[in-house]
CSV table of C-alpha atoms in Angstrom, one decimal:
chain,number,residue,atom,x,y,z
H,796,UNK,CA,0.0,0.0,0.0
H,797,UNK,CA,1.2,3.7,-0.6
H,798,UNK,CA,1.4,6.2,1.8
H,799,UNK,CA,1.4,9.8,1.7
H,800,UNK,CA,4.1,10.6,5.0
H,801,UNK,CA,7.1,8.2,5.6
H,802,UNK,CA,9.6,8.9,8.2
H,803,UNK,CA,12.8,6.7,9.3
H,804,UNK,CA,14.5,6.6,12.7
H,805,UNK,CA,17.9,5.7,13.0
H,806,UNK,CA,18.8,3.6,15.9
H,807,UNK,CA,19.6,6.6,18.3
H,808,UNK,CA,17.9,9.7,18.8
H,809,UNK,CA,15.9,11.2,16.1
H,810,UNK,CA,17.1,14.4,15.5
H,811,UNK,CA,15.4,15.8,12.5
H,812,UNK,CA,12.6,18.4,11.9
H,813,UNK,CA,9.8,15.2,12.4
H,814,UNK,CA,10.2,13.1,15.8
H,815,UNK,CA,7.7,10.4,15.9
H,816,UNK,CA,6.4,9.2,19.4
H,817,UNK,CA,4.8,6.1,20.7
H,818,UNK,CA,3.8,7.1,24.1
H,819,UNK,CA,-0.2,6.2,24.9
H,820,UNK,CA,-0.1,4.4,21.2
H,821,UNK,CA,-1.9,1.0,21.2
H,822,UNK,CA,-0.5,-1.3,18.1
H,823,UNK,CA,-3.1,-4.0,17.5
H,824,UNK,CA,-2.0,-5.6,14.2
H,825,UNK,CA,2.0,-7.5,14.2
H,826,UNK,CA,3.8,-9.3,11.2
H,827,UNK,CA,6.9,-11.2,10.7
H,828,UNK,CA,7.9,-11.2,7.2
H,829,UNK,CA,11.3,-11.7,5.3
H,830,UNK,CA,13.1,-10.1,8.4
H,831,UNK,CA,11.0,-7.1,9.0
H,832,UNK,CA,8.9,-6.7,11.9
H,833,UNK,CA,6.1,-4.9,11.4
H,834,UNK,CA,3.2,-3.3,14.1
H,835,UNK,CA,-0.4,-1.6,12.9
H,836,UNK,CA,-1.2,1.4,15.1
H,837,UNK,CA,-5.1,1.7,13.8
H,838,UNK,CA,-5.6,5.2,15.7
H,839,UNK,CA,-2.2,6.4,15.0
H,840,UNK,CA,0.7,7.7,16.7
H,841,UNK,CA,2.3,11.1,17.4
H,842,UNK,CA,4.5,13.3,15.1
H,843,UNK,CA,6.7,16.4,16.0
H,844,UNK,CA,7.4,18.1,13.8
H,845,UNK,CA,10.3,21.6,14.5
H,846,UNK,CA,9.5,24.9,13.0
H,847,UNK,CA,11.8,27.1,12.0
H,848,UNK,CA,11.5,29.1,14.8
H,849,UNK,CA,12.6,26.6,16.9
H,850,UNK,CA,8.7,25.8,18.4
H,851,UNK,CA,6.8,22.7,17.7
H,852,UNK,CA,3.7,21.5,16.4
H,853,UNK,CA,1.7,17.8,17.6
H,854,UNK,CA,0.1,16.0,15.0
H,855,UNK,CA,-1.9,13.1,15.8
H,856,UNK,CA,-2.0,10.4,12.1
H,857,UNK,CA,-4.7,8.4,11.1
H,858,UNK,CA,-3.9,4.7,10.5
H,859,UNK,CA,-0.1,3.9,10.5
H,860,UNK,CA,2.4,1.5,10.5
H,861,UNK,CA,5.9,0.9,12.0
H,862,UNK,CA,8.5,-1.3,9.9
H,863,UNK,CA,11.6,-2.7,11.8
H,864,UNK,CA,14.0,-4.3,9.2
H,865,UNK,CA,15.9,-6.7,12.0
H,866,UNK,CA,20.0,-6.6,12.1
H,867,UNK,CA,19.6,-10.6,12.2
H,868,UNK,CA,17.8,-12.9,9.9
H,869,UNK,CA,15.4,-15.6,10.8
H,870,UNK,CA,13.2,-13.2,13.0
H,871,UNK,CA,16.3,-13.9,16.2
H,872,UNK,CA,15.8,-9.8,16.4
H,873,UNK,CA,12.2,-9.4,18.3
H,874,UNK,CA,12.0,-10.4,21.8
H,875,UNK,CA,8.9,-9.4,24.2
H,876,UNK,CA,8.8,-10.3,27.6
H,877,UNK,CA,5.9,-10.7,29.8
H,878,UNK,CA,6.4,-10.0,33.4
H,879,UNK,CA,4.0,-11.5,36.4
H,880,UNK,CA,3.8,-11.2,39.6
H,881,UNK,CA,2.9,-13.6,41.9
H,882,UNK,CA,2.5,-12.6,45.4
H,883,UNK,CA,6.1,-11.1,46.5
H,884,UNK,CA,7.5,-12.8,43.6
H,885,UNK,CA,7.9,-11.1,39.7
H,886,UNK,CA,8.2,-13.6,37.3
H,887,UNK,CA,9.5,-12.9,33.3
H,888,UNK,CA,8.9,-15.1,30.3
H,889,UNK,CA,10.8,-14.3,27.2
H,890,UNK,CA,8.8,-15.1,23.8
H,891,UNK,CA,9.3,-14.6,20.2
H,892,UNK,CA,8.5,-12.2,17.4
H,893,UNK,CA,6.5,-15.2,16.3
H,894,UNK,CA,4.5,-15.2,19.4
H,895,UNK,CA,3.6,-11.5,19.5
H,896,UNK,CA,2.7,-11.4,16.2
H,897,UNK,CA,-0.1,-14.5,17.1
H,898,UNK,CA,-1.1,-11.8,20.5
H,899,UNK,CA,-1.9,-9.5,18.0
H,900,UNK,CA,-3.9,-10.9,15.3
H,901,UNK,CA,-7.0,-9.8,13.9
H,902,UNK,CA,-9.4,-10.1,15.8
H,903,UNK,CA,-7.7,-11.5,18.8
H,904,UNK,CA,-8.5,-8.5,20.8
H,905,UNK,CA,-5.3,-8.0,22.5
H,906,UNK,CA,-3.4,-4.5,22.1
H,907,UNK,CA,0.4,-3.3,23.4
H,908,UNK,CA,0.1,0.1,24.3
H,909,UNK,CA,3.7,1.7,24.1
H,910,UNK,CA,4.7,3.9,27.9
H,911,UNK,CA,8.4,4.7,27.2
H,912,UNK,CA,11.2,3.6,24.7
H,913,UNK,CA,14.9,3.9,24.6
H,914,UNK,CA,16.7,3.8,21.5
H,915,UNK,CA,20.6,3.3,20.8
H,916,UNK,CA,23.1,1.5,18.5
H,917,UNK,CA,20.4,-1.2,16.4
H,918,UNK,CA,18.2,-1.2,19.4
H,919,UNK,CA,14.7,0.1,19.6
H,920,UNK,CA,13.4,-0.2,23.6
H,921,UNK,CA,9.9,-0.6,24.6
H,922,UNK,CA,8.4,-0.6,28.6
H,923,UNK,CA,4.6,-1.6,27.5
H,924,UNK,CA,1.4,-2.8,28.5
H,925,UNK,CA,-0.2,-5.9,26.7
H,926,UNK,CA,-4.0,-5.6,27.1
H,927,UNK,CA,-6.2,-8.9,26.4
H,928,UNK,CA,-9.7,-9.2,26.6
H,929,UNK,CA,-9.8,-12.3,29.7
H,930,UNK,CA,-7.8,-12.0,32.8
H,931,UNK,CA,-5.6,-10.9,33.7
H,932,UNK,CA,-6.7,-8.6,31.7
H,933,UNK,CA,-3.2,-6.1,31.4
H,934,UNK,CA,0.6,-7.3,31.6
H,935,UNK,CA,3.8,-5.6,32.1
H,936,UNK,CA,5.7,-6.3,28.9
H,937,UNK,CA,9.4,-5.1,27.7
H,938,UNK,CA,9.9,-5.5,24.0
H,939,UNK,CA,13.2,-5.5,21.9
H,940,UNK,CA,13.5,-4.9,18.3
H,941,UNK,CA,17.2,-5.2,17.1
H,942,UNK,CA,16.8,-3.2,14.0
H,943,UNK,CA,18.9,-0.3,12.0
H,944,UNK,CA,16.0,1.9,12.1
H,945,UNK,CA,12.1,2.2,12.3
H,946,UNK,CA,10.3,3.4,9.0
H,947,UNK,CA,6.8,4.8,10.1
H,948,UNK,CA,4.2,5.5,7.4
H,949,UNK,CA,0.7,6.6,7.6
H,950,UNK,CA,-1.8,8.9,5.3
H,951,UNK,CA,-3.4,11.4,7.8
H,952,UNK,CA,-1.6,14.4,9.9
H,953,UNK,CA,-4.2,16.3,12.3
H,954,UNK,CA,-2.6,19.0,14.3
H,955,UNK,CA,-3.5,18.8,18.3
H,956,UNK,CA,-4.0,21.8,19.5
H,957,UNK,CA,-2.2,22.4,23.0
């Protein structure tokens, strides 16, 4: 599919006249195909972009999607990990790209809403929260793309007003 907006991220901080945040974004669509990873933000995310005077303006897009071409074949570059907590006890489970991208299929009903991300050398960092529609019903989950950069692409820009 075209779209009208593409932006990359370099593994490191975006420093360019568009910054593109996650924060509060849910993805609820994943794929896994010849060595990109691949999440479907159906309400959007959040583009900065600088003016020339040195202010910013929000934008909010319509329906967009995030490509991660991985650093290592075979899909090895995607890890989530769910963490639980059982009475004093946190316990984490590492799984798959494979795995998340079965969490978010159509229809499934489950969502990972992005909180905070850290970025550096082929790294893209992710503290989230899975949502799933039977208990327990939200779960702490840290996911890690090894990638050279994020390509976001969408159609829609509408400016938030602040």
């Amino acid at each position: 599919m075209q779209y009208r907006y593409s932006h990359w991220v370099a593994g490191g901080w975006d420093e360019g006249d568009w910054q593109i945040g996650l924060h509060d974004c849910r993805a609820d669509r994943a794929s896994l195909k010849e060595d990109v990873f691949s999440l479907g933000f159906r309400d959007g995310v959040w583009v900065q972009q600088r003016q020339a005077d040195g202010g910013r303006r929000l934008f909010s897009t319509g329906e967009a999607w995030i490509d991660f071409p991985l650093a290592y074949r075979n899909g090895w570059g995607v890890s989530a990990c769910l963490f639980t907590e059982e009475g004093e006890t946190a316990r984490r489970r590492e799984y798959g790209g494979a795995e998340l991208v079965k969490w978010l299929e159509e229809g499934a009903g489950a969502e990972l809403e992005f909180l905070y991300e850290y970025t550096g050398y082929q790294r893209f960092l992710f503290d989230c929260w899975l949502w799933c529609p039977e208990p327990p019903c939200h779960r702490e989950c840290q996911l890690l793309i090894l990638a050279e950069q994020m390509v976001c692409r969408w159609n829609e820009m509408q400016e938030v007003e602040g």
